[in-house]
PDB file of N, CA and C in Angstrom:
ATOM      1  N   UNK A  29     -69.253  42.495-223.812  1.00 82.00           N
ATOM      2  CA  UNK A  29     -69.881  42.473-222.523  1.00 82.00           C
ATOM      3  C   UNK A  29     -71.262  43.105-222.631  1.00 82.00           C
ATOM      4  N   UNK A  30     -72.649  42.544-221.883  1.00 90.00           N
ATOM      5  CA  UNK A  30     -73.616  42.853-222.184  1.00 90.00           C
ATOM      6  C   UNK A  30     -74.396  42.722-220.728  1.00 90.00           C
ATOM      7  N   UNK A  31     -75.231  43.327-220.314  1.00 94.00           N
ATOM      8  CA  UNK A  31     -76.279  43.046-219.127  1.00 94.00           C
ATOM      9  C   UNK A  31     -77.197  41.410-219.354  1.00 94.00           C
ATOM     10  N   UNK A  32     -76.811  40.852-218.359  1.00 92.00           N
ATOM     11  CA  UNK A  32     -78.155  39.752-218.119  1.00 92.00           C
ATOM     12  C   UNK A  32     -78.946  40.211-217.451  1.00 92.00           C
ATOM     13  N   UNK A  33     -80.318  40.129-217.199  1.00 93.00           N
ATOM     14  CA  UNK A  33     -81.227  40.377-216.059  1.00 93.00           C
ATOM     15  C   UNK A  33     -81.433  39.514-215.057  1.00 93.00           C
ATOM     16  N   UNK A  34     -80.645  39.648-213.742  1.00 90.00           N
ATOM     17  CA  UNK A  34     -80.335  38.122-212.853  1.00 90.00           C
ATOM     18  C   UNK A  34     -81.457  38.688-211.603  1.00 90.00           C
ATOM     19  N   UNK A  35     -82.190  37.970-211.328  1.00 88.00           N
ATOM     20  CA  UNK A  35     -82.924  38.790-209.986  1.00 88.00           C
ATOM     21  C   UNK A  35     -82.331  38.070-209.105  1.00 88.00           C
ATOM     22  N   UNK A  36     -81.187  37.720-209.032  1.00 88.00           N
ATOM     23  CA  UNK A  36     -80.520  37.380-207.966  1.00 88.00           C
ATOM     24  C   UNK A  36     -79.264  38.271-207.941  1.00 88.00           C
ATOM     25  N   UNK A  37     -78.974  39.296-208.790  1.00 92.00           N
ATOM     26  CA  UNK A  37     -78.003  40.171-208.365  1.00 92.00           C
ATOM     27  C   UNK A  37     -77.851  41.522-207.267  1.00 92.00           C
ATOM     28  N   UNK A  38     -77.038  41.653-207.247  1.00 95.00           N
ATOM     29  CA  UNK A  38     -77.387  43.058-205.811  1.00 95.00           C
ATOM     30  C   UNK A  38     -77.156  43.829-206.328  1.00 95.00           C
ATOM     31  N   UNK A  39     -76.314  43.887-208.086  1.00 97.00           N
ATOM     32  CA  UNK A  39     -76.534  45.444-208.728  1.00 97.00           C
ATOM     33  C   UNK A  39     -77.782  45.552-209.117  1.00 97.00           C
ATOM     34  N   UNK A  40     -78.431  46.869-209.075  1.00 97.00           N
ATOM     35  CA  UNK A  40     -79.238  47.304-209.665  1.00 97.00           C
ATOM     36  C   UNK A  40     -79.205  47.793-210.813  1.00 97.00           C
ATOM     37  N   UNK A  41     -80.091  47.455-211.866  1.00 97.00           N
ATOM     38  CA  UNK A  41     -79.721  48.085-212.988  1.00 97.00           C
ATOM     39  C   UNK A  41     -80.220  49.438-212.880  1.00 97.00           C
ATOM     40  N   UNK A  42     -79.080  50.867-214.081  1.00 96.00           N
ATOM     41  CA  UNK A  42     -79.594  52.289-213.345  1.00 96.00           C
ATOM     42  C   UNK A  42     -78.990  52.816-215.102  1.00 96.00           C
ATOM     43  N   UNK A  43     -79.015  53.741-215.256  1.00 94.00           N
ATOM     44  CA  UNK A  43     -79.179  54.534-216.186  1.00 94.00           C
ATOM     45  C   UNK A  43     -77.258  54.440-216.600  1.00 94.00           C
ATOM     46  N   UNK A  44     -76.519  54.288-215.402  1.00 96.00           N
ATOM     47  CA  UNK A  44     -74.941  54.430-215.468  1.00 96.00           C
ATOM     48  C   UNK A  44     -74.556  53.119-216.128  1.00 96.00           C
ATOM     49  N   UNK A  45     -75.620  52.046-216.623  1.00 96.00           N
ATOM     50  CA  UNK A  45     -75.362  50.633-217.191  1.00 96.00           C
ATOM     51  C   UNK A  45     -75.655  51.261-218.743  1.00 96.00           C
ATOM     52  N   UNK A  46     -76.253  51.873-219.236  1.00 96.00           N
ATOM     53  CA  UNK A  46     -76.504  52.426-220.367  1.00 96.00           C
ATOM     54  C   UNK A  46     -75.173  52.040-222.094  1.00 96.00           C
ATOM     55  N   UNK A  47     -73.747  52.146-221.550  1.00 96.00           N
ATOM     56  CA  UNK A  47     -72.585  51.904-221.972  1.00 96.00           C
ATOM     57  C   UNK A  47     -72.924  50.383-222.080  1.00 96.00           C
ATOM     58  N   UNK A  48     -72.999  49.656-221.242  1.00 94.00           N
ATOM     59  CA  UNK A  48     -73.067  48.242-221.497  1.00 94.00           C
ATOM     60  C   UNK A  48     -74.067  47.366-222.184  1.00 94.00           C
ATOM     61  N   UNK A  49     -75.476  48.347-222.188  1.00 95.00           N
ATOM     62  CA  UNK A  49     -76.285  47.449-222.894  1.00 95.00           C
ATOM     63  C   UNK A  49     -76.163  48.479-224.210  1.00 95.00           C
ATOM     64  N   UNK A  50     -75.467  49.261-224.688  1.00 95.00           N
ATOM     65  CA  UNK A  50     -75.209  49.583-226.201  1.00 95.00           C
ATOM     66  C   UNK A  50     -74.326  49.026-226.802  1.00 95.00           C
ATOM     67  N   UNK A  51     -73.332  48.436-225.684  1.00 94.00           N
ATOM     68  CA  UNK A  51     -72.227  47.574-226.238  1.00 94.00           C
ATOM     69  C   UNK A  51     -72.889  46.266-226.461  1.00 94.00           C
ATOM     70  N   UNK A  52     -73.552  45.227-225.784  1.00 92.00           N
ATOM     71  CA  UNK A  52     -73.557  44.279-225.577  1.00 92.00           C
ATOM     72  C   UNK A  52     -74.991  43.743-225.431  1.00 92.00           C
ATOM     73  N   UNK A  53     -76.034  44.740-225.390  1.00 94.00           N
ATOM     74  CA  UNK A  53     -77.219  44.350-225.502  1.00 94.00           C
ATOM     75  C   UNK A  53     -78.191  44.179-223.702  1.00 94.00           C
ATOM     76  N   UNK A  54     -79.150  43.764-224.069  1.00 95.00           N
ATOM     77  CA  UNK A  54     -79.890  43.013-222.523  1.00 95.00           C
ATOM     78  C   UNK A  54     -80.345  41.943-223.174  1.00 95.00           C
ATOM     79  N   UNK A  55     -79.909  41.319-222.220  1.00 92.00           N
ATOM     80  CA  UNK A  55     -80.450  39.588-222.241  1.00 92.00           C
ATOM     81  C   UNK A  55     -81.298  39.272-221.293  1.00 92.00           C
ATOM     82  N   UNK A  56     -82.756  38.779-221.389  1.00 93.00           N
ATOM     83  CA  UNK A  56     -83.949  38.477-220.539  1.00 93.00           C
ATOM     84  C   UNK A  56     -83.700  36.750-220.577  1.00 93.00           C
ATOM     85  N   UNK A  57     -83.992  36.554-219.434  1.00 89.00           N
ATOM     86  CA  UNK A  57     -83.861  34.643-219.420  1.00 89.00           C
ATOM     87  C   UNK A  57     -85.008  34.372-219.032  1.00 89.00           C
ATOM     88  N   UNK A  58     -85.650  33.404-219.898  1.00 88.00           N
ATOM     89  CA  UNK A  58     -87.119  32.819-219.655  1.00 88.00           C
ATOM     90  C   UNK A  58     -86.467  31.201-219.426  1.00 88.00           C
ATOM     91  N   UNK A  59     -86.800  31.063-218.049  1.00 82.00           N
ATOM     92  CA  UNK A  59     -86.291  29.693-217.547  1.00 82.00           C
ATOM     93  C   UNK A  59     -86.983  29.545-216.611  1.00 82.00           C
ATOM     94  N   UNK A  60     -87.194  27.598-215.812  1.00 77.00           N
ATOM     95  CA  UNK A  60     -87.868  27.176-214.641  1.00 77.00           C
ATOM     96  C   UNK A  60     -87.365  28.467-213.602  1.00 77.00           C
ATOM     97  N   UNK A  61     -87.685  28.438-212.529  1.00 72.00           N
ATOM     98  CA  UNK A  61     -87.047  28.840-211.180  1.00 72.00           C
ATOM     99  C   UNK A  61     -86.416  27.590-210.616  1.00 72.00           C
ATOM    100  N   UNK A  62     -86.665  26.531-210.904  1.00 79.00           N
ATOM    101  CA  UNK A  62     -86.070  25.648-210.407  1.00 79.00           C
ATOM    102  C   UNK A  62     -84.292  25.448-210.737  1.00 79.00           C
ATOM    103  N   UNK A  63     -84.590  26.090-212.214  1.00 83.00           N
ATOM    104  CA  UNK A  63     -83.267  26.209-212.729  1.00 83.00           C
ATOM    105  C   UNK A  63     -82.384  27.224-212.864  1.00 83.00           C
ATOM    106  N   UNK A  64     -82.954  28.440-212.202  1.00 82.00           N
ATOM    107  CA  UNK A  64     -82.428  29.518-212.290  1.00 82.00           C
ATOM    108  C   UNK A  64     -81.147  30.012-211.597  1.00 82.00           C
ATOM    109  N   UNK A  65     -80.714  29.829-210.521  1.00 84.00           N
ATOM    110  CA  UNK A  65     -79.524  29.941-210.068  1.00 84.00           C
ATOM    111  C   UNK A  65     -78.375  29.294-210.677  1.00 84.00           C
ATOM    112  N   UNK A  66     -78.370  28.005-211.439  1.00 85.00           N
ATOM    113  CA  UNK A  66     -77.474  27.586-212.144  1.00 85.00           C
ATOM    114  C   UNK A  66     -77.016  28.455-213.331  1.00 85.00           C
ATOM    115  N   UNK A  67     -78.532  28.463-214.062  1.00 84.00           N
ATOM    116  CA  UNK A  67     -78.447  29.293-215.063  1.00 84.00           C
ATOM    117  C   UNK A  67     -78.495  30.287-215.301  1.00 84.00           C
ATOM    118  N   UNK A  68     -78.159  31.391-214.200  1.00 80.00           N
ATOM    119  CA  UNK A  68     -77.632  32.747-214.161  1.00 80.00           C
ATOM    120  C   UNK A  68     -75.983  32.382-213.749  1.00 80.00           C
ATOM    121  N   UNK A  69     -75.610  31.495-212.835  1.00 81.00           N
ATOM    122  CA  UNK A  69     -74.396  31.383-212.698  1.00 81.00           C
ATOM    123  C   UNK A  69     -74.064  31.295-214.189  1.00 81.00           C
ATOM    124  N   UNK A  70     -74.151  30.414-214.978  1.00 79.00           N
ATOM    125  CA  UNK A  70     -73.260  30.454-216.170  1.00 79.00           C
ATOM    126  C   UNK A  70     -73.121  31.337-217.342  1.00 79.00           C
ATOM    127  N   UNK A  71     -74.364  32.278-217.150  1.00 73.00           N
ATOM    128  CA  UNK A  71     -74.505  33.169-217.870  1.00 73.00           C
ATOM    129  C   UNK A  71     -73.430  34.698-217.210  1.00 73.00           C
ATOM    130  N   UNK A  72     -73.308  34.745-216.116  1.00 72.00           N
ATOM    131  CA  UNK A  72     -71.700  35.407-215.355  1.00 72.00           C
ATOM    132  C   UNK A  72     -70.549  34.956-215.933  1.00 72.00           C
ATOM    133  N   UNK A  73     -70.729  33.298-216.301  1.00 67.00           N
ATOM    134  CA  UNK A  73     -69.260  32.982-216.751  1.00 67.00           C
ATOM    135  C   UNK A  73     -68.654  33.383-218.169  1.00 67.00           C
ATOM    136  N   UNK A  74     -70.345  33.567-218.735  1.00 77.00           N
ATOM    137  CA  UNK A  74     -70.326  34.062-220.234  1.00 77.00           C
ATOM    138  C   UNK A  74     -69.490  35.800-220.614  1.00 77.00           C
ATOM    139  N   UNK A  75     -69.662  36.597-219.266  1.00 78.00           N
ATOM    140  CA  UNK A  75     -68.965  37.831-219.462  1.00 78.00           C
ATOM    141  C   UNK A  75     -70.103  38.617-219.448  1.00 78.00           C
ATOM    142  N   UNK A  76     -71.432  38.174-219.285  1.00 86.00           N
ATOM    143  CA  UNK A  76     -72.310  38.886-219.418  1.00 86.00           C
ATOM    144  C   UNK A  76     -72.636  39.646-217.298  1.00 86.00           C
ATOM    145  N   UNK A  77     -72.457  40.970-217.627  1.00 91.00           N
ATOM    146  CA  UNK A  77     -72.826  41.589-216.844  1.00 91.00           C
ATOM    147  C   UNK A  77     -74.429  41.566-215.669  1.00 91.00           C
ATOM    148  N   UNK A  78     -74.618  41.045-214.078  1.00 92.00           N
ATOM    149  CA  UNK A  78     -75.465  40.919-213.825  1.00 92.00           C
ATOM    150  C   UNK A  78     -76.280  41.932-213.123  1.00 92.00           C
ATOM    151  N   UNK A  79     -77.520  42.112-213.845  1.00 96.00           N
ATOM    152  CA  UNK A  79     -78.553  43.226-212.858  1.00 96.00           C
ATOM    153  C   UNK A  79     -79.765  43.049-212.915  1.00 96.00           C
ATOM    154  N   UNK A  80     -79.904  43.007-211.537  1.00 96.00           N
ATOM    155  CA  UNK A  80     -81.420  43.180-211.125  1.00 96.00           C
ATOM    156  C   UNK A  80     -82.360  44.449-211.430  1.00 96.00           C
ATOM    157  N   UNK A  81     -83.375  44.293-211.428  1.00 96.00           N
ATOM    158  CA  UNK A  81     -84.599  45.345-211.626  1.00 96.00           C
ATOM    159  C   UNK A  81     -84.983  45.882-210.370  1.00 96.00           C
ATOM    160  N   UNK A  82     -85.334  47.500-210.241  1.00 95.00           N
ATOM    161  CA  UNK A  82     -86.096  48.352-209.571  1.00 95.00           C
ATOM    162  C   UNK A  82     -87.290  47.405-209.044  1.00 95.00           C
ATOM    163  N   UNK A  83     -88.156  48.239-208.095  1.00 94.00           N
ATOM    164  CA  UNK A  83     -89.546  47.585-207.981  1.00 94.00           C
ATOM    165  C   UNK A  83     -90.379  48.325-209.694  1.00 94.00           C
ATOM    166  N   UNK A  84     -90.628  47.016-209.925  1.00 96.00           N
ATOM    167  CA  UNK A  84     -91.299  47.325-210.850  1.00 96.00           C
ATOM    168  C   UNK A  84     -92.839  46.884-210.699  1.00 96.00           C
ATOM    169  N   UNK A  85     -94.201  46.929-211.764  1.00 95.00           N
ATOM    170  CA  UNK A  85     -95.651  46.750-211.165  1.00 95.00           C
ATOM    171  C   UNK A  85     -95.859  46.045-212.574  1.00 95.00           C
ATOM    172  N   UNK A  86     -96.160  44.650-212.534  1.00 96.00           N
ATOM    173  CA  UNK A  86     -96.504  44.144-213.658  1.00 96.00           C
ATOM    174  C   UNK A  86     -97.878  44.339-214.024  1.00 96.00           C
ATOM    175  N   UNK A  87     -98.194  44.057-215.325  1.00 97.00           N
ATOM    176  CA  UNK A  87     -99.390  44.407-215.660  1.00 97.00           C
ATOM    177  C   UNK A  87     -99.899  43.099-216.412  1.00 97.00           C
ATOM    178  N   UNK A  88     -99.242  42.129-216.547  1.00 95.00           N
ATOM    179  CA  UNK A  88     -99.675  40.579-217.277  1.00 95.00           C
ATOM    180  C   UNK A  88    -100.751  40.261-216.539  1.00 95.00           C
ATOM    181  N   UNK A  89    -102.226  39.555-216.878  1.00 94.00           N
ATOM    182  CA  UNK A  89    -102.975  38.996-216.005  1.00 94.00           C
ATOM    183  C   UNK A  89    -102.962  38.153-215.050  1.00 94.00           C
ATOM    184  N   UNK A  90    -101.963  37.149-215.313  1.00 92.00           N
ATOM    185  CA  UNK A  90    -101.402  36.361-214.712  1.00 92.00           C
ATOM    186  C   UNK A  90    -100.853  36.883-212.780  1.00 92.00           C
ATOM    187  N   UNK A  91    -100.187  37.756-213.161  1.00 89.00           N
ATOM    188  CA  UNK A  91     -99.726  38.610-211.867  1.00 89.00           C
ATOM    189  C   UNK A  91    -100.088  40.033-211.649  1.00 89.00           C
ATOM    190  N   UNK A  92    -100.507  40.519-212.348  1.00 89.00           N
ATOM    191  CA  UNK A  92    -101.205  42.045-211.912  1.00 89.00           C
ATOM    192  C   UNK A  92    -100.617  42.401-210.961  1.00 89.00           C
ATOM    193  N   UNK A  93    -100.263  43.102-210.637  1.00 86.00           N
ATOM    194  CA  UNK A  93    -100.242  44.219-209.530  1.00 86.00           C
ATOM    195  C   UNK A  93     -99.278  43.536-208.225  1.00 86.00           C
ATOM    196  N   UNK A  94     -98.889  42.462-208.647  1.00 89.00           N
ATOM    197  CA  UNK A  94     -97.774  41.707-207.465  1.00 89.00           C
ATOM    198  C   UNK A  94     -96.069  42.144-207.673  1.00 89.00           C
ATOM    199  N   UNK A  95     -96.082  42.868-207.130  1.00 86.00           N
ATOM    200  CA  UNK A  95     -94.682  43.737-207.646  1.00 86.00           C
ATOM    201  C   UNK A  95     -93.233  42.409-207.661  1.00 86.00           C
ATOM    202  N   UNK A  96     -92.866  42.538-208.803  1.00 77.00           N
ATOM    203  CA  UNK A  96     -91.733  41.976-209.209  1.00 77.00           C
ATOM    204  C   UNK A  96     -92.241  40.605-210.231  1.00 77.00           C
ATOM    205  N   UNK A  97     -93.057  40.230-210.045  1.00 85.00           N
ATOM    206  CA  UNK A  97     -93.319  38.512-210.804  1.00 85.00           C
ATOM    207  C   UNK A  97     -94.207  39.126-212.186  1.00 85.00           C
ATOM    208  N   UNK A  98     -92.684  39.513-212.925  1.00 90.00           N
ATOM    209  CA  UNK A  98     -92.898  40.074-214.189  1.00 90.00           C
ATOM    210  C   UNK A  98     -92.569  38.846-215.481  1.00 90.00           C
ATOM    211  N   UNK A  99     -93.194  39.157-216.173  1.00 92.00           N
ATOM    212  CA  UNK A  99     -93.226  37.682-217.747  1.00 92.00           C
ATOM    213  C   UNK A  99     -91.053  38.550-217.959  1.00 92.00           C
ATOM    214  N   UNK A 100     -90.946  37.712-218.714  1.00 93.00           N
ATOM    215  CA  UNK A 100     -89.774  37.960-219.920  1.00 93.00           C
ATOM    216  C   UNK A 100     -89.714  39.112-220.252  1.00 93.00           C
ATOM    217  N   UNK A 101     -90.896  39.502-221.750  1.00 96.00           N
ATOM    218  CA  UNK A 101     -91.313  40.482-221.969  1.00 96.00           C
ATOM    219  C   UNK A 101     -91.547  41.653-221.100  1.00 96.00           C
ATOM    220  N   UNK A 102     -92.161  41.866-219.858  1.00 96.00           N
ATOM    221  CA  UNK A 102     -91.732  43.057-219.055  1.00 96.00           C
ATOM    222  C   UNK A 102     -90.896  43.185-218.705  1.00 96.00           C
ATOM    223  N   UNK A 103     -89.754  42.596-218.283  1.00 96.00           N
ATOM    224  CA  UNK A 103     -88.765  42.567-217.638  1.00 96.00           C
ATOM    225  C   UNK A 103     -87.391  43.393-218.632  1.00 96.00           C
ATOM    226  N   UNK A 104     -87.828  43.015-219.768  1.00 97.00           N
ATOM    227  CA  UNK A 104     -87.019  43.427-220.641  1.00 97.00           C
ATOM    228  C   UNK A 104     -87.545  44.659-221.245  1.00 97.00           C
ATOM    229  N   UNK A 105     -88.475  45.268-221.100  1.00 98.00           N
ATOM    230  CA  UNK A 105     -89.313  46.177-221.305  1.00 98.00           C
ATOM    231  C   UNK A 105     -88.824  47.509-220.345  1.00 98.00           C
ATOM    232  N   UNK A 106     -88.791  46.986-218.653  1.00 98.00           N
ATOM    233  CA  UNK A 106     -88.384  47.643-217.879  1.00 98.00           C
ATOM    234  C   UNK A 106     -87.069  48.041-218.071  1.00 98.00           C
ATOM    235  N   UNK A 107     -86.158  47.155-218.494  1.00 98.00           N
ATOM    236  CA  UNK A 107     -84.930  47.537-219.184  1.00 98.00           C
ATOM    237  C   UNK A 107     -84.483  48.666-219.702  1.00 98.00           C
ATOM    238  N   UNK A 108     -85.449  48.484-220.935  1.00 97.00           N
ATOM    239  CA  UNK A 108     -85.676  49.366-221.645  1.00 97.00           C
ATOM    240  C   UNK A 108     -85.720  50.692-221.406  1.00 97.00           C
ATOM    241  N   UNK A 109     -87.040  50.681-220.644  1.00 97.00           N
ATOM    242  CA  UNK A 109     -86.598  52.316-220.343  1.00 97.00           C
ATOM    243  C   UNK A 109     -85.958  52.615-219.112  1.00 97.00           C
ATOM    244  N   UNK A 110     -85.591  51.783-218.279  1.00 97.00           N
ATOM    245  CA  UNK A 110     -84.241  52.605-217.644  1.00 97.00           C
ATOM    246  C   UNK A 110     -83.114  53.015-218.065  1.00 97.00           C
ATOM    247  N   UNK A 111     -82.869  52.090-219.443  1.00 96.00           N
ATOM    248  CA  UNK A 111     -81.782  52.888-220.640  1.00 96.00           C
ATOM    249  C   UNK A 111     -82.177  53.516-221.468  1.00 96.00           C
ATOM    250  N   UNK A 112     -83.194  54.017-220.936  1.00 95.00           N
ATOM    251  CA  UNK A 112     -83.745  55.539-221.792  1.00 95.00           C
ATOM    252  C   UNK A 112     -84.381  55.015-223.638  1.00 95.00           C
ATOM    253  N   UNK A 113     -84.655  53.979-223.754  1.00 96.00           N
ATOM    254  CA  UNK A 113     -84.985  53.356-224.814  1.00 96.00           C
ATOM    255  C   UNK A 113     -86.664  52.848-224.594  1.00 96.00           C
ATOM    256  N   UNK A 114     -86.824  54.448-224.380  1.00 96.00           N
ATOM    257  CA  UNK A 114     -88.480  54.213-224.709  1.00 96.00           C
ATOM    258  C   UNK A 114     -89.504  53.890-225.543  1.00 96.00           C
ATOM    259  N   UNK A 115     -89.337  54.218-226.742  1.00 97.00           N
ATOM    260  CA  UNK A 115     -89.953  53.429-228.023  1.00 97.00           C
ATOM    261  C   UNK A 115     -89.633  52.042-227.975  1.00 97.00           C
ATOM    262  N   UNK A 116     -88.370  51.369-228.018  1.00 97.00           N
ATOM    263  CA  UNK A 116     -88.059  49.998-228.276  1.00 97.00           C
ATOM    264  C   UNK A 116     -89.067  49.156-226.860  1.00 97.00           C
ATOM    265  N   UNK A 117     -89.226  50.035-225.723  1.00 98.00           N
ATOM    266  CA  UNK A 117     -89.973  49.477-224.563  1.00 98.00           C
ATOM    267  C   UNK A 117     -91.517  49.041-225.463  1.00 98.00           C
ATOM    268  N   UNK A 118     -91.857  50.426-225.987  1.00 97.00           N
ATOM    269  CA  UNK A 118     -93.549  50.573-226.262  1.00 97.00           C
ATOM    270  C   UNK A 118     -93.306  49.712-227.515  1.00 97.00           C
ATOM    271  N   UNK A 119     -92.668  49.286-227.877  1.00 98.00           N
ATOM    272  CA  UNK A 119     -93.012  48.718-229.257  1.00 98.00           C
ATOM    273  C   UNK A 119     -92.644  47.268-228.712  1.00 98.00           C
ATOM    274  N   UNK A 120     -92.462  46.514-227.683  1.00 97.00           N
ATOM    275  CA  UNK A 120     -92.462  45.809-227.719  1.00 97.00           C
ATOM    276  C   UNK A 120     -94.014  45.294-226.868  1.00 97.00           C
ATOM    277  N   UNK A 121     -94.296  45.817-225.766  1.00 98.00           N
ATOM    278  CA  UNK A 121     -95.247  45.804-225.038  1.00 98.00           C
ATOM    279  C   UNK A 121     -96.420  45.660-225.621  1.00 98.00           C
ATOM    280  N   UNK A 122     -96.519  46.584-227.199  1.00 98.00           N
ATOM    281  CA  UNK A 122     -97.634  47.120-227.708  1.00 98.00           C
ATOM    282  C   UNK A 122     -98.355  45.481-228.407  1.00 98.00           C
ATOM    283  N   UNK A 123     -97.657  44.366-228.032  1.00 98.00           N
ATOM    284  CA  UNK A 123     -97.670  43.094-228.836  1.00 98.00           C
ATOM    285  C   UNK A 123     -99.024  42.310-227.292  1.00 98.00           C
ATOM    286  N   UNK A 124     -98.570  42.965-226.270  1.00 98.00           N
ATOM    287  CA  UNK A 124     -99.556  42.068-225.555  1.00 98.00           C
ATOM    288  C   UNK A 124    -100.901  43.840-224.961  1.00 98.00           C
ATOM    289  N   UNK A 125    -102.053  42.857-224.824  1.00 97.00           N
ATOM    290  CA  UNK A 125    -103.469  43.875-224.800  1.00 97.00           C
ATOM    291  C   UNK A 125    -103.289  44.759-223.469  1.00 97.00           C
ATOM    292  N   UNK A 126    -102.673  44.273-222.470  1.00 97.00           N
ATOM    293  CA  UNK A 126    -102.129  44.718-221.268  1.00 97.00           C
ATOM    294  C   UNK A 126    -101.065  45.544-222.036  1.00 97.00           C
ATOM    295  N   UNK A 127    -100.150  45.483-222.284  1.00 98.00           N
ATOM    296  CA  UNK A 127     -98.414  46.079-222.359  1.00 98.00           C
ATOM    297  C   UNK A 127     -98.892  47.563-222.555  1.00 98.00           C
ATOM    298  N   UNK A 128     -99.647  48.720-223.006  1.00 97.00           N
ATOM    299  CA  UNK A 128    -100.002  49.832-222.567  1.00 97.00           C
ATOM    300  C   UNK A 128     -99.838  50.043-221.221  1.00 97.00           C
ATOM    301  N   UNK A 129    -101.017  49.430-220.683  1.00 97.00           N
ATOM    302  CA  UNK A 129    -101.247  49.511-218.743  1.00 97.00           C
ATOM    303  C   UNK A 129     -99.439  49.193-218.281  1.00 97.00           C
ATOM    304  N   UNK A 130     -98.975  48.468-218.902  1.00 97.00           N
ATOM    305  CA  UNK A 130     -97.603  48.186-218.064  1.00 97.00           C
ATOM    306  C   UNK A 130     -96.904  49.562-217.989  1.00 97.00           C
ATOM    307  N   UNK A 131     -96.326  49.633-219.309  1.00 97.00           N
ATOM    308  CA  UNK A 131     -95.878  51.346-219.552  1.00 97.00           C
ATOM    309  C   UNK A 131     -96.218  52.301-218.617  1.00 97.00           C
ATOM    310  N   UNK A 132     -97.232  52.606-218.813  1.00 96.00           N
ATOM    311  CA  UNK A 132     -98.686  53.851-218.009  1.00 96.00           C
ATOM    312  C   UNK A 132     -97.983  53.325-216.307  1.00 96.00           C
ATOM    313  N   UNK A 133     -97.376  52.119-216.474  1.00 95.00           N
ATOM    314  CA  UNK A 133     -97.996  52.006-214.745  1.00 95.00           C
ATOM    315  C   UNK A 133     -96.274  51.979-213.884  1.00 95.00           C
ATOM    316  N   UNK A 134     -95.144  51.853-214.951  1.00 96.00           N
ATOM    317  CA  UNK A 134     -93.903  51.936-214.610  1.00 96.00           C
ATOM    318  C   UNK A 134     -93.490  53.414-215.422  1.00 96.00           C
ATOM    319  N   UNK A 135     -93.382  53.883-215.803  1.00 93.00           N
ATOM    320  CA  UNK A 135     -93.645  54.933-216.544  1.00 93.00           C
ATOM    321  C   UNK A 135     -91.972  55.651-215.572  1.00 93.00           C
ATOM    322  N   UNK A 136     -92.231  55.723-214.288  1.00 92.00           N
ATOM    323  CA  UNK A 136     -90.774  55.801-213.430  1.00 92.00           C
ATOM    324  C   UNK A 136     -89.482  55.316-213.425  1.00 92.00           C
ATOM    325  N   UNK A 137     -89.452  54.548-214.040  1.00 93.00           N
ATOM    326  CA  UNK A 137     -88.397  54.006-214.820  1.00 93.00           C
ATOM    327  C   UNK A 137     -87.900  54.603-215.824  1.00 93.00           C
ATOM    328  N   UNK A 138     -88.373  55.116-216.417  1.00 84.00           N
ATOM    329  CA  UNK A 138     -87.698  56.341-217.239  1.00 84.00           C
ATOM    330  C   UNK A 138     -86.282  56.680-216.612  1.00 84.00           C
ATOM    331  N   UNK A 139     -84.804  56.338-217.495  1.00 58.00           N
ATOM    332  CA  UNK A 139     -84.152  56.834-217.514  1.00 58.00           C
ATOM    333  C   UNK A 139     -84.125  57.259-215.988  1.00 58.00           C
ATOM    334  N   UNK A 140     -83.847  55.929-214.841  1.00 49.00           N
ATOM    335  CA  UNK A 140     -84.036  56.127-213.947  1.00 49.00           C
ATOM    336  C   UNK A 140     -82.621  55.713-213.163  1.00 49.00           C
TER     337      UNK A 140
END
């Protein structure tokens, strides 16, 4: 059993999920929106655990500063350090010229 990241779930992901993504990992889904409700449904059927994200503040150019319309990569980033897996956050971020500013700017998420 492992966390999906569904932004259609009403759990929140929180620091007490920590057990599940050491067991089982986080899974980020890069898919249409058009297709997304299907394909979070089946990813529930998979056993994989569903949670949504905090307000988080993206930092991609694309969306700047529009809270929640985060890439893949942040999303799974934010993950990250709400399970207290702060290096694996910065080392992934550190791949796009923004992903500093993201860090710096969710930084509250920490083991939150």
């Amino acid at each position: 059993m492992g966390i999906v990241l569904d932004p259609f779930s009403t759990n929140e992901l929180n620091s007490d999920d920590i057990p599940l993504a050491e067991v089982g990992g986080i899974v980020g889904v890069d898919c249409s929106w058009n297709k997304a409700p299907e394909t979070f449904s089946r990813l529930r059927l998979m056993g994989l655990e569903p949670r949504s994200l905090p307000s988080v503040i993206p930092a991609n150019p694309v969306n700047s500063g529009k809270l929640g319309k985060l890439t893949t990569a942040e999303a799974i980033a934010s993950a990250l350090l709400i399970c207290g897996e702060n290096l694996h956050a910065e080392e992934i971020m550190s791949i796009f010229k923004w992903g500093p500013a993201f860090i710096k700017l969710n930084s509250h998420l920490k083991e939150s």
